[in-house]
């Protein structure tokens, strides 16, 4: 099946299309021309275009992974846990959901969710995946699993054999993997950035071990790659449309899987790719992941609906991309690089991602903030920026609703509202319903992200993109904490520090922020949804 692009109700200004053709962008991108994004981006682009080779270079992984999976199965090890953040986890989750094979994805610091993953250890292999090798969430999870295996009676050699590592050459994790005797270490291409790594070892290793057909992914991507130098290829059309939509005031892209497609959860992967690649220098395309194509937020004056797995719905503005998953990955990566050129930004850096990480480190060293709630309504403690809540009667029975009304009213023209939930995305899954509930009450785009997962995704857009966001942060009480072995903090403390660090980054930009802390998670989420009607 070939990849096809369609659009409806979306005007592409002729100068945009003509300039891309005149500049021979399609062929130059395939040739890895690092000058495509201007002199400021050239040095970064020169070492970040390896993703274009992956359909060919990743083929050698297929047989290795099949052998490793068979080896593990022969020992009764058939449960795969993936410890990874951002580009190390999002693609494998889409691949395995689409293939219908089980994969436990651990991209959190929530102690309850981490503890729940440490079950069935007798049949578990842990894939530790980090490009830098220094990701604090992933390293903390690795330490916790080592302790869990030891508590289950495994010796040091047996513990090492339960780990598979994916990282870049020379990273601290590659050295750690050798020291701990990991069963297998896969060194990825260092010229592939994390969000462009779906078809690399980062995407394929955990997916293959879980039972997905990664050979088909590579085959489908390779078929698309053969035509990417052509000036009328579907991926170029998609990138042109995304860039043109931004130019014409449609800077929000609402992403949804078509009901007819077997592809599941593609928007979560594309969200990181697009937000982190374009959200900088005060501009960018904001991806909004929808629950379905007709969910609240699919239409608005500044929104383009992007449908994965079907043609663009009328009347638009909309785009549609049909084709198999491997081709979709490569096409959206290519399109994002093209859109970056149209926007005039470097699609391969992430200049603001480290800010919240640095804030977190400082808070872990100096202690959590002791800011008292402005009010408590039932199971919800209310905090927020002073300007947002000034004059709001938080002590009334309607205090929660009034605070939410103030937040909705604070979204500026052409702005957006971001919901950031530092909770357990399995046990507290109903918190995700807050997105649609808020979107029904505003014409502005409303996004939802699980923390700290979104920090490796839309977090770049929040800080580096247009400063027109309002923010709702939801945190929850920890009933049973979990230590991070050999570290002076627990998972609960780390999670709280990450939330506080992100609040500081937003406060430093004077963005409207409402922080709701749930003293009882289930009751608090129920209250929140009730307050939203």
PDB file of N, CA and C in Angstrom, residues 383-452:
ATOM      1  N   UNK A 383      -4.130  26.351  43.843  1.00  0.00           N
ATOM      2  CA  UNK A 383      -3.046  27.320  43.803  1.00  0.00           C
ATOM      3  C   UNK A 383      -3.023  27.915  42.403  1.00  0.00           C
ATOM      4  N   UNK A 384      -2.314  29.017  42.221  1.00  0.00           N
ATOM      5  CA  UNK A 384      -2.222  29.580  40.879  1.00  0.00           C
ATOM      6  C   UNK A 384      -1.547  30.924  40.874  1.00  0.00           C
ATOM      7  N   UNK A 385      -1.319  31.420  39.678  1.00  0.00           N
ATOM      8  CA  UNK A 385      -0.678  32.731  39.548  1.00  0.00           C
ATOM      9  C   UNK A 385      -1.610  33.806  40.081  1.00  0.00           C
ATOM     10  N   UNK A 386      -1.005  34.800  40.736  1.00  0.00           N
ATOM     11  CA  UNK A 386      -1.776  35.826  41.429  1.00  0.00           C
ATOM     12  C   UNK A 386      -2.699  36.581  40.478  1.00  0.00           C
ATOM     13  N   UNK A 387      -2.182  36.956  39.316  1.00  0.00           N
ATOM     14  CA  UNK A 387      -2.997  37.725  38.376  1.00  0.00           C
ATOM     15  C   UNK A 387      -4.199  36.927  37.901  1.00  0.00           C
ATOM     16  N   UNK A 388      -4.044  35.612  37.766  1.00  0.00           N
ATOM     17  CA  UNK A 388      -5.137  34.771  37.290  1.00  0.00           C
ATOM     18  C   UNK A 388      -6.281  34.706  38.292  1.00  0.00           C
ATOM     19  N   UNK A 389      -5.942  34.566  39.575  1.00  0.00           N
ATOM     20  CA  UNK A 389      -6.967  34.291  40.587  1.00  0.00           C
ATOM     21  C   UNK A 389      -7.360  35.526  41.400  1.00  0.00           C
ATOM     22  N   UNK A 390      -6.833  36.668  41.044  1.00  0.00           N
ATOM     23  CA  UNK A 390      -7.188  37.897  41.757  1.00  0.00           C
ATOM     24  C   UNK A 390      -8.690  38.156  41.658  1.00  0.00           C
ATOM     25  N   UNK A 391      -9.336  38.336  42.794  1.00  0.00           N
ATOM     26  CA  UNK A 391     -10.762  38.635  42.810  1.00  0.00           C
ATOM     27  C   UNK A 391     -11.671  37.425  42.681  1.00  0.00           C
ATOM     28  N   UNK A 392     -11.117  36.223  42.553  1.00  0.00           N
ATOM     29  CA  UNK A 392     -11.931  35.015  42.425  1.00  0.00           C
ATOM     30  C   UNK A 392     -12.244  34.486  43.824  1.00  0.00           C
ATOM     31  N   UNK A 393     -13.516  34.244  44.114  1.00  0.00           N
ATOM     32  CA  UNK A 393     -13.934  33.757  45.431  1.00  0.00           C
ATOM     33  C   UNK A 393     -13.700  32.250  45.512  1.00  0.00           C
ATOM     34  N   UNK A 394     -12.486  31.878  45.862  1.00  0.00           N
ATOM     35  CA  UNK A 394     -12.116  30.466  45.886  1.00  0.00           C
ATOM     36  C   UNK A 394     -12.703  29.735  47.085  1.00  0.00           C
ATOM     37  N   UNK A 395     -13.130  30.473  48.106  1.00  0.00           N
ATOM     38  CA  UNK A 395     -13.621  29.823  49.327  1.00  0.00           C
ATOM     39  C   UNK A 395     -15.075  29.396  49.226  1.00  0.00           C
ATOM     40  N   UNK A 396     -15.765  29.810  48.173  1.00  0.00           N
ATOM     41  CA  UNK A 396     -17.175  29.434  48.025  1.00  0.00           C
ATOM     42  C   UNK A 396     -17.285  27.985  47.561  1.00  0.00           C
ATOM     43  N   UNK A 397     -18.485  27.464  47.618  1.00  0.00           N
ATOM     44  CA  UNK A 397     -18.713  26.096  47.143  1.00  0.00           C
ATOM     45  C   UNK A 397     -18.396  25.956  45.669  1.00  0.00           C
ATOM     46  N   UNK A 398     -18.473  27.061  44.936  1.00  0.00           N
ATOM     47  CA  UNK A 398     -18.180  27.064  43.505  1.00  0.00           C
ATOM     48  C   UNK A 398     -16.743  27.492  43.221  1.00  0.00           C
ATOM     49  N   UNK A 399     -15.901  27.462  44.242  1.00  0.00           N
ATOM     50  CA  UNK A 399     -14.537  27.965  44.077  1.00  0.00           C
ATOM     51  C   UNK A 399     -13.767  27.283  42.965  1.00  0.00           C
ATOM     52  N   UNK A 400     -13.914  25.964  42.844  1.00  0.00           N
ATOM     53  CA  UNK A 400     -13.192  25.235  41.802  1.00  0.00           C
ATOM     54  C   UNK A 400     -13.687  25.646  40.422  1.00  0.00           C
ATOM     55  N   UNK A 401     -15.014  25.738  40.278  1.00  0.00           N
ATOM     56  CA  UNK A 401     -15.557  26.128  38.985  1.00  0.00           C
ATOM     57  C   UNK A 401     -15.133  27.551  38.624  1.00  0.00           C
ATOM     58  N   UNK A 402     -15.140  28.442  39.603  1.00  0.00           N
ATOM     59  CA  UNK A 402     -14.752  29.829  39.343  1.00  0.00           C
ATOM     60  C   UNK A 402     -13.279  29.920  38.941  1.00  0.00           C
ATOM     61  N   UNK A 403     -12.435  29.106  39.573  1.00  0.00           N
ATOM     62  CA  UNK A 403     -11.018  29.098  39.197  1.00  0.00           C
ATOM     63  C   UNK A 403     -10.837  28.608  37.766  1.00  0.00           C
ATOM     64  N   UNK A 404     -11.588  27.587  37.392  1.00  0.00           N
ATOM     65  CA  UNK A 404     -11.517  27.076  36.020  1.00  0.00           C
ATOM     66  C   UNK A 404     -12.057  28.101  35.025  1.00  0.00           C
ATOM     67  N   UNK A 405     -13.116  28.810  35.416  1.00  0.00           N
ATOM     68  CA  UNK A 405     -13.655  29.862  34.543  1.00  0.00           C
ATOM     69  C   UNK A 405     -12.614  30.953  34.322  1.00  0.00           C
ATOM     70  N   UNK A 406     -11.899  31.299  35.394  1.00  0.00           N
ATOM     71  CA  UNK A 406     -10.856  32.326  35.267  1.00  0.00           C
ATOM     72  C   UNK A 406      -9.759  31.856  34.324  1.00  0.00           C
ATOM     73  N   UNK A 407      -9.407  30.583  34.413  1.00  0.00           N
ATOM     74  CA  UNK A 407      -8.366  30.056  33.534  1.00  0.00           C
ATOM     75  C   UNK A 407      -8.826  30.088  32.077  1.00  0.00           C
ATOM     76  N   UNK A 408     -10.056  29.658  31.831  1.00  0.00           N
ATOM     77  CA  UNK A 408     -10.581  29.693  30.459  1.00  0.00           C
ATOM     78  C   UNK A 408     -10.622  31.124  29.933  1.00  0.00           C
ATOM     79  N   UNK A 409     -10.944  32.053  30.799  1.00  0.00           N
ATOM     80  CA  UNK A 409     -11.013  33.450  30.375  1.00  0.00           C
ATOM     81  C   UNK A 409      -9.658  34.087  30.159  1.00  0.00           C
ATOM     82  N   UNK A 410      -8.596  33.422  30.624  1.00  0.00           N
ATOM     83  CA  UNK A 410      -7.253  34.006  30.502  1.00  0.00           C
ATOM     84  C   UNK A 410      -6.572  33.664  29.183  1.00  0.00           C
ATOM     85  N   UNK A 411      -7.157  32.758  28.400  1.00  0.00           N
ATOM     86  CA  UNK A 411      -6.526  32.362  27.137  1.00  0.00           C
ATOM     87  C   UNK A 411      -6.631  33.525  26.158  1.00  0.00           C
ATOM     88  N   UNK A 412      -5.521  34.011  25.648  1.00  0.00           N
ATOM     89  CA  UNK A 412      -5.570  35.182  24.754  1.00  0.00           C
ATOM     90  C   UNK A 412      -6.052  34.804  23.360  1.00  0.00           C
ATOM     91  N   UNK A 413      -6.353  35.799  22.532  1.00  0.00           N
ATOM     92  CA  UNK A 413      -6.723  35.501  21.145  1.00  0.00           C
ATOM     93  C   UNK A 413      -5.654  34.644  20.467  1.00  0.00           C
ATOM     94  N   UNK A 414      -6.096  33.644  19.718  1.00  0.00           N
ATOM     95  CA  UNK A 414      -5.221  32.707  19.016  1.00  0.00           C
ATOM     96  C   UNK A 414      -4.343  31.912  19.981  1.00  0.00           C
ATOM     97  N   UNK A 415      -4.777  31.847  21.233  1.00  0.00           N
ATOM     98  CA  UNK A 415      -4.019  31.124  22.238  1.00  0.00           C
ATOM     99  C   UNK A 415      -4.474  29.684  22.379  1.00  0.00           C
ATOM    100  N   UNK A 416      -3.987  29.047  23.445  1.00  0.00           N
ATOM    101  CA  UNK A 416      -4.334  27.646  23.705  1.00  0.00           C
ATOM    102  C   UNK A 416      -4.304  27.398  25.199  1.00  0.00           C
ATOM    103  N   UNK A 417      -4.928  26.321  25.613  1.00  0.00           N
ATOM    104  CA  UNK A 417      -4.933  25.891  27.007  1.00  0.00           C
ATOM    105  C   UNK A 417      -4.303  24.508  27.075  1.00  0.00           C
ATOM    106  N   UNK A 418      -3.272  24.356  27.905  1.00  0.00           N
ATOM    107  CA  UNK A 418      -2.579  23.081  28.044  1.00  0.00           C
ATOM    108  C   UNK A 418      -2.876  22.480  29.409  1.00  0.00           C
ATOM    109  N   UNK A 419      -3.351  21.236  29.410  1.00  0.00           N
ATOM    110  CA  UNK A 419      -3.582  20.486  30.641  1.00  0.00           C
ATOM    111  C   UNK A 419      -2.392  19.556  30.847  1.00  0.00           C
ATOM    112  N   UNK A 420      -1.784  19.621  32.038  1.00  0.00           N
ATOM    113  CA  UNK A 420      -0.575  18.851  32.321  1.00  0.00           C
ATOM    114  C   UNK A 420      -0.820  18.062  33.603  1.00  0.00           C
ATOM    115  N   UNK A 421      -0.956  16.739  33.484  1.00  0.00           N
ATOM    116  CA  UNK A 421      -1.348  15.907  34.614  1.00  0.00           C
ATOM    117  C   UNK A 421      -0.184  15.049  35.084  1.00  0.00           C
ATOM    118  N   UNK A 422       0.351  15.375  36.257  1.00  0.00           N
ATOM    119  CA  UNK A 422       1.418  14.574  36.865  1.00  0.00           C
ATOM    120  C   UNK A 422       0.770  13.502  37.732  1.00  0.00           C
ATOM    121  N   UNK A 423       0.225  12.505  37.057  1.00  0.00           N
ATOM    122  CA  UNK A 423      -0.539  11.450  37.707  1.00  0.00           C
ATOM    123  C   UNK A 423      -0.159  10.105  37.104  1.00  0.00           C
ATOM    124  N   UNK A 424      -0.841   9.058  37.523  1.00  0.00           N
ATOM    125  CA  UNK A 424      -0.663   7.704  37.006  1.00  0.00           C
ATOM    126  C   UNK A 424      -1.585   7.548  35.799  1.00  0.00           C
ATOM    127  N   UNK A 425      -1.015   7.415  34.604  1.00  0.00           N
ATOM    128  CA  UNK A 425      -1.879   7.429  33.420  1.00  0.00           C
ATOM    129  C   UNK A 425      -2.673   6.138  33.231  1.00  0.00           C
ATOM    130  N   UNK A 426      -2.448   5.163  34.095  1.00  0.00           N
ATOM    131  CA  UNK A 426      -3.270   3.949  34.073  1.00  0.00           C
ATOM    132  C   UNK A 426      -4.360   4.026  35.135  1.00  0.00           C
ATOM    133  N   UNK A 427      -3.971   4.220  36.391  1.00  0.00           N
ATOM    134  CA  UNK A 427      -4.952   4.278  37.465  1.00  0.00           C
ATOM    135  C   UNK A 427      -5.759   5.578  37.469  1.00  0.00           C
ATOM    136  N   UNK A 428      -5.185   6.648  36.980  1.00  0.00           N
ATOM    137  CA  UNK A 428      -5.872   7.945  36.951  1.00  0.00           C
ATOM    138  C   UNK A 428      -6.263   8.331  35.527  1.00  0.00           C
ATOM    139  N   UNK A 429      -6.547   7.326  34.707  1.00  0.00           N
ATOM    140  CA  UNK A 429      -6.768   7.555  33.272  1.00  0.00           C
ATOM    141  C   UNK A 429      -7.895   8.536  32.989  1.00  0.00           C
ATOM    142  N   UNK A 430      -8.892   8.607  33.863  1.00  0.00           N
ATOM    143  CA  UNK A 430     -10.034   9.490  33.602  1.00  0.00           C
ATOM    144  C   UNK A 430      -9.646  10.963  33.636  1.00  0.00           C
ATOM    145  N   UNK A 431      -8.454  11.277  34.138  1.00  0.00           N
ATOM    146  CA  UNK A 431      -8.002  12.673  34.106  1.00  0.00           C
ATOM    147  C   UNK A 431      -7.901  13.177  32.666  1.00  0.00           C
ATOM    148  N   UNK A 432      -7.663  12.273  31.720  1.00  0.00           N
ATOM    149  CA  UNK A 432      -7.564  12.679  30.316  1.00  0.00           C
ATOM    150  C   UNK A 432      -8.885  13.230  29.791  1.00  0.00           C
ATOM    151  N   UNK A 433     -10.004  12.898  30.457  1.00  0.00           N
ATOM    152  CA  UNK A 433     -11.309  13.409  30.022  1.00  0.00           C
ATOM    153  C   UNK A 433     -11.429  14.914  30.234  1.00  0.00           C
ATOM    154  N   UNK A 434     -10.523  15.469  31.034  1.00  0.00           N
ATOM    155  CA  UNK A 434     -10.548  16.913  31.283  1.00  0.00           C
ATOM    156  C   UNK A 434     -10.339  17.687  29.983  1.00  0.00           C
ATOM    157  N   UNK A 435      -9.536  17.140  29.066  1.00  0.00           N
ATOM    158  CA  UNK A 435      -9.269  17.863  27.817  1.00  0.00           C
ATOM    159  C   UNK A 435     -10.556  18.159  27.060  1.00  0.00           C
ATOM    160  N   UNK A 436     -11.334  17.123  26.785  1.00  0.00           N
ATOM    161  CA  UNK A 436     -12.563  17.321  26.019  1.00  0.00           C
ATOM    162  C   UNK A 436     -13.561  18.185  26.785  1.00  0.00           C
ATOM    163  N   UNK A 437     -13.604  18.016  28.117  1.00  0.00           N
ATOM    164  CA  UNK A 437     -14.534  18.811  28.920  1.00  0.00           C
ATOM    165  C   UNK A 437     -14.206  20.300  28.825  1.00  0.00           C
ATOM    166  N   UNK A 438     -12.924  20.637  28.853  1.00  0.00           N
ATOM    167  CA  UNK A 438     -12.526  22.035  28.693  1.00  0.00           C
ATOM    168  C   UNK A 438     -12.747  22.513  27.263  1.00  0.00           C
ATOM    169  N   UNK A 439     -12.448  21.648  26.285  1.00  0.00           N
ATOM    170  CA  UNK A 439     -12.580  22.047  24.878  1.00  0.00           C
ATOM    171  C   UNK A 439     -14.031  22.353  24.516  1.00  0.00           C
ATOM    172  N   UNK A 440     -14.974  21.718  25.204  1.00  0.00           N
ATOM    173  CA  UNK A 440     -16.394  22.016  24.939  1.00  0.00           C
ATOM    174  C   UNK A 440     -16.763  23.420  25.398  1.00  0.00           C
ATOM    175  N   UNK A 441     -15.951  24.012  26.261  1.00  0.00           N
ATOM    176  CA  UNK A 441     -16.294  25.303  26.845  1.00  0.00           C
ATOM    177  C   UNK A 441     -15.493  26.461  26.261  1.00  0.00           C
ATOM    178  N   UNK A 442     -14.706  26.199  25.231  1.00  0.00           N
ATOM    179  CA  UNK A 442     -13.901  27.277  24.642  1.00  0.00           C
ATOM    180  C   UNK A 442     -13.693  27.015  23.161  1.00  0.00           C
ATOM    181  N   UNK A 443     -13.470  28.079  22.415  1.00  0.00           N
ATOM    182  CA  UNK A 443     -13.113  27.942  20.997  1.00  0.00           C
ATOM    183  C   UNK A 443     -11.615  27.772  20.816  1.00  0.00           C
ATOM    184  N   UNK A 444     -10.857  27.890  21.891  1.00  0.00           N
ATOM    185  CA  UNK A 444      -9.410  27.768  21.804  1.00  0.00           C
ATOM    186  C   UNK A 444      -8.988  26.301  21.835  1.00  0.00           C
ATOM    187  N   UNK A 445      -7.822  26.040  21.282  1.00  0.00           N
ATOM    188  CA  UNK A 445      -7.275  24.686  21.299  1.00  0.00           C
ATOM    189  C   UNK A 445      -6.962  24.288  22.743  1.00  0.00           C
ATOM    190  N   UNK A 446      -7.245  23.028  23.073  1.00  0.00           N
ATOM    191  CA  UNK A 446      -6.950  22.486  24.395  1.00  0.00           C
ATOM    192  C   UNK A 446      -6.138  21.203  24.210  1.00  0.00           C
ATOM    193  N   UNK A 447      -4.960  21.164  24.807  1.00  0.00           N
ATOM    194  CA  UNK A 447      -4.105  19.987  24.722  1.00  0.00           C
ATOM    195  C   UNK A 447      -4.075  19.273  26.072  1.00  0.00           C
ATOM    196  N   UNK A 448      -3.636  18.021  26.053  1.00  0.00           N
ATOM    197  CA  UNK A 448      -3.496  17.252  27.287  1.00  0.00           C
ATOM    198  C   UNK A 448      -2.192  16.473  27.240  1.00  0.00           C
ATOM    199  N   UNK A 449      -1.455  16.502  28.355  1.00  0.00           N
ATOM    200  CA  UNK A 449      -0.218  15.734  28.430  1.00  0.00           C
ATOM    201  C   UNK A 449      -0.024  15.148  29.809  1.00  0.00           C
ATOM    202  N   UNK A 450       0.481  13.904  29.861  1.00  0.00           N
ATOM    203  CA  UNK A 450       0.858  13.296  31.128  1.00  0.00           C
ATOM    204  C   UNK A 450       2.266  13.749  31.500  1.00  0.00           C
ATOM    205  N   UNK A 451       2.438  14.205  32.750  1.00  0.00           N
ATOM    206  CA  UNK A 451       3.758  14.596  33.197  1.00  0.00           C
ATOM    207  C   UNK A 451       4.466  13.433  33.860  1.00  0.00           C
ATOM    208  N   UNK A 452       5.783  13.358  33.719  1.00  0.00           N
ATOM    209  CA  UNK A 452       6.683  14.272  33.002  1.00  0.00           C
ATOM    210  C   UNK A 452       6.822  13.963  31.516  1.00  0.00           C
TER     211      UNK A 452
END
